[in-house]
Short mmCIF file of C-alpha atoms in Angstrom, two decimals:
data_model
loop_
_atom_site.label_atom_id
_atom_site.label_comp_id
_atom_site.label_asym_id
_atom_site.label_seq_id
_atom_site.Cartn_x
_atom_site.Cartn_y
_atom_site.Cartn_z
CA MET A 1 -84.14 -17.65 16.27
CA VAL A 2 -81.08 -18.93 18.15
CA THR A 3 -80.01 -22.55 18.02
CA THR A 4 -77.39 -24.07 20.25
CA THR A 5 -75.13 -26.81 19.06
CA ASP A 6 -74.07 -27.87 22.54
CA THR A 7 -74.85 -31.56 22.88
CA GLY A 8 -73.72 -31.88 26.52
CA TRP A 9 -70.42 -33.77 25.93
CA GLY A 10 -68.47 -31.47 28.24
CA VAL A 11 -70.79 -32.20 31.13
CA ARG A 12 -70.75 -35.94 30.37
CA LEU A 13 -66.93 -36.15 30.26
CA THR A 14 -66.56 -34.15 33.46
CA THR A 15 -69.07 -36.40 35.21
CA LEU A 16 -67.18 -39.51 33.97
CA ALA A 17 -63.86 -38.14 35.25
CA LEU A 18 -65.33 -37.34 38.68
CA TRP A 19 -66.85 -40.85 39.00
CA ALA A 20 -63.51 -42.41 37.94
CA LEU A 21 -61.68 -40.41 40.63
CA ALA A 22 -64.28 -41.42 43.23
CA ALA A 23 -63.93 -45.12 42.29
CA ALA A 24 -60.12 -44.91 42.43
CA SER A 25 -60.31 -43.26 45.85
CA VAL A 26 -62.66 -45.94 47.19
CA ALA A 27 -60.40 -48.72 45.81
CA TYR A 28 -57.25 -47.13 47.31
CA TRP A 29 -58.73 -46.64 50.77
CA GLY A 30 -60.39 -50.05 50.69
CA LEU A 31 -57.06 -51.76 50.00
CA ARG A 32 -55.24 -49.54 52.47
CA LEU A 33 -57.65 -50.27 55.33
CA SER A 34 -57.91 -54.00 54.59
CA ALA A 35 -54.12 -54.55 54.81
CA PRO A 36 -52.94 -56.29 57.99
CA LEU A 37 -51.46 -53.99 60.63
CA GLY A 38 -47.69 -54.10 61.10
CA GLY A 39 -47.16 -56.28 58.05
CA GLY A 40 -44.64 -53.90 56.47
CA VAL A 41 -41.53 -54.90 54.62
CA PRO A 42 -39.82 -57.99 56.06
CA ALA A 43 -36.51 -57.35 57.77
CA VAL A 44 -33.44 -57.89 55.63
CA THR A 45 -30.57 -59.72 57.30
CA ALA A 46 -27.07 -58.94 56.14
CA THR A 47 -24.83 -61.91 55.47
CA PRO A 48 -21.16 -61.51 56.27
CA PRO A 49 -18.94 -61.24 53.19
CA SER A 50 -17.26 -64.45 52.18
CA ALA A 51 -13.51 -64.82 52.02
CA PRO A 52 -12.04 -64.02 48.59
CA ASP A 53 -10.81 -66.83 46.40
CA THR A 54 -7.08 -66.07 46.44
CA ALA A 55 -6.29 -68.56 43.68
CA ALA A 56 -8.76 -66.82 41.33
CA ILE A 57 -7.37 -63.39 42.25
CA SER A 58 -3.86 -64.67 41.67
CA ARG A 59 -4.79 -65.93 38.19
CA LEU A 60 -6.55 -62.63 37.45
CA LEU A 61 -3.48 -60.59 38.40
CA GLY A 62 -1.16 -62.71 36.27
CA GLY A 63 0.28 -65.09 38.81
CA GLY A 64 0.64 -68.78 38.13
CA ALA A 65 -0.90 -71.59 40.10
CA VAL A 66 0.18 -71.49 43.73
CA SER A 67 1.46 -74.85 44.89
CA ALA A 68 0.55 -76.28 48.25
CA ALA A 69 2.94 -75.57 51.07
CA VAL A 70 5.42 -78.35 51.80
CA PRO A 71 5.75 -78.98 55.51
CA GLN A 72 9.29 -78.38 56.71
CA THR A 73 11.04 -79.29 59.88
CA PRO A 74 11.54 -76.38 62.24
CA GLN A 75 14.93 -74.81 61.60
CA THR A 76 16.40 -71.39 61.86
CA PRO A 77 14.04 -68.79 60.41
CA ALA A 78 14.62 -68.06 56.76
CA PRO A 79 15.59 -64.54 55.72
CA THR A 80 12.64 -62.22 55.14
CA THR A 81 13.21 -61.87 51.40
CA GLY A 82 12.87 -65.63 50.92
CA ARG A 83 9.70 -65.80 53.01
CA LEU A 84 7.70 -63.38 50.88
CA ALA A 85 6.74 -63.67 47.21
CA LEU A 86 4.82 -61.02 45.28
CA VAL A 87 2.20 -62.75 43.12
CA GLY A 88 0.10 -59.81 41.89
CA VAL A 89 -0.48 -56.09 42.28
CA LEU A 90 -3.68 -54.07 42.03
CA ALA A 91 -2.50 -50.46 42.31
CA GLY A 92 -5.04 -47.68 42.72
CA HIS A 93 -5.00 -44.25 41.07
CA SER A 94 -3.38 -42.62 44.08
CA SER A 95 -0.15 -43.85 45.57
CA GLY A 96 -1.78 -44.66 48.93
CA SER A 97 -4.32 -47.16 47.66
CA GLY A 98 -4.39 -50.63 46.18
CA ALA A 99 -3.72 -54.21 47.20
CA ALA A 100 -1.05 -56.81 46.61
CA LEU A 101 -1.20 -60.60 46.52
CA ILE A 102 1.69 -61.79 48.65
CA ALA A 103 2.56 -65.39 49.50
CA VAL A 104 4.05 -65.62 53.00
CA ASP A 105 6.17 -68.63 54.00
CA GLY A 106 5.20 -70.67 50.92
CA GLN A 107 1.47 -70.56 51.73
CA SER A 108 -1.13 -69.55 49.19
CA ALA A 109 -1.13 -65.86 48.31
CA LYS A 110 -3.41 -63.53 50.26
CA PRO A 111 -4.48 -59.97 49.42
CA PHE A 112 -2.98 -57.19 51.54
CA ARG A 113 -4.09 -53.54 51.33
CA VAL A 114 -1.62 -50.66 51.61
CA GLY A 115 -0.93 -49.89 55.29
CA VAL A 116 -1.63 -53.45 56.53
CA GLN A 117 0.93 -55.64 58.31
CA VAL A 118 2.09 -58.45 55.99
CA ALA A 119 4.50 -60.30 58.29
CA ASP A 120 6.18 -59.68 61.64
CA GLY A 121 7.64 -56.19 61.48
CA LEU A 122 6.68 -55.54 57.82
CA VAL A 123 3.90 -53.22 56.65
CA LEU A 124 2.88 -52.77 53.02
CA GLN A 125 3.85 -49.13 52.34
CA ALA A 126 3.32 -48.49 48.63
CA LEU A 127 2.62 -50.21 45.33
CA GLU A 128 3.96 -49.80 41.82
CA PRO A 129 2.67 -51.63 38.72
CA ARG A 130 4.91 -54.68 39.31
CA GLN A 131 6.46 -53.88 42.69
CA ALA A 132 5.54 -53.65 46.39
CA ARG A 133 7.51 -51.74 49.02
CA LEU A 134 7.48 -52.86 52.65
CA GLY A 135 8.89 -51.31 55.82
CA ALA A 136 8.67 -51.35 59.60
CA THR A 137 5.94 -48.68 59.60
CA ALA A 138 3.55 -47.33 56.98
CA THR A 139 5.39 -44.00 56.76
CA GLY A 140 8.94 -45.04 57.63
CA PRO A 141 11.81 -45.96 55.33
CA THR A 142 11.44 -48.88 52.93
CA THR A 143 13.33 -51.95 54.14
CA LEU A 144 12.21 -54.50 51.53
CA THR A 145 11.12 -54.25 47.90
CA LEU A 146 9.30 -57.17 46.29
CA ASP A 147 9.23 -57.49 42.50
CA MET A 148 6.86 -59.70 40.50
CA PRO A 149 8.59 -62.45 38.50
CA LEU A 150 9.02 -61.75 34.78
CA ARG A 151 6.46 -63.26 32.42
CA ARG A 152 7.57 -66.20 30.36
#
């Protein structure tokens, strides 16, 4: 006499798994077909970047508080070295990258990247840890070197 010990659990679990897959499929397609047409992801609008806070950048790079410009009467133009003041330097890993905070004509300091015109006839050529070199062109000879003031 042969007795089987199979109680039918394999068939029951397989049937349960198939019904679960069928229910999941019905739920998926029901939600998919009931969604409104063309109601995809809303469009994202890009906002223009805001202007950097030059006073905060100046403090971050070690410069002191920049005083407000004092209005002066028009006179003969001051020499170039007196018009420019190096407030801070952010030099990159390579010699052709980085930015400098430079105050022009007593105004608040503004960031200038390497290769950008700083004043009439002066382009920021290169940066050192506490120095900026300027010239008539980005690749020409250096005509002006600005040094950061010593810390007190």
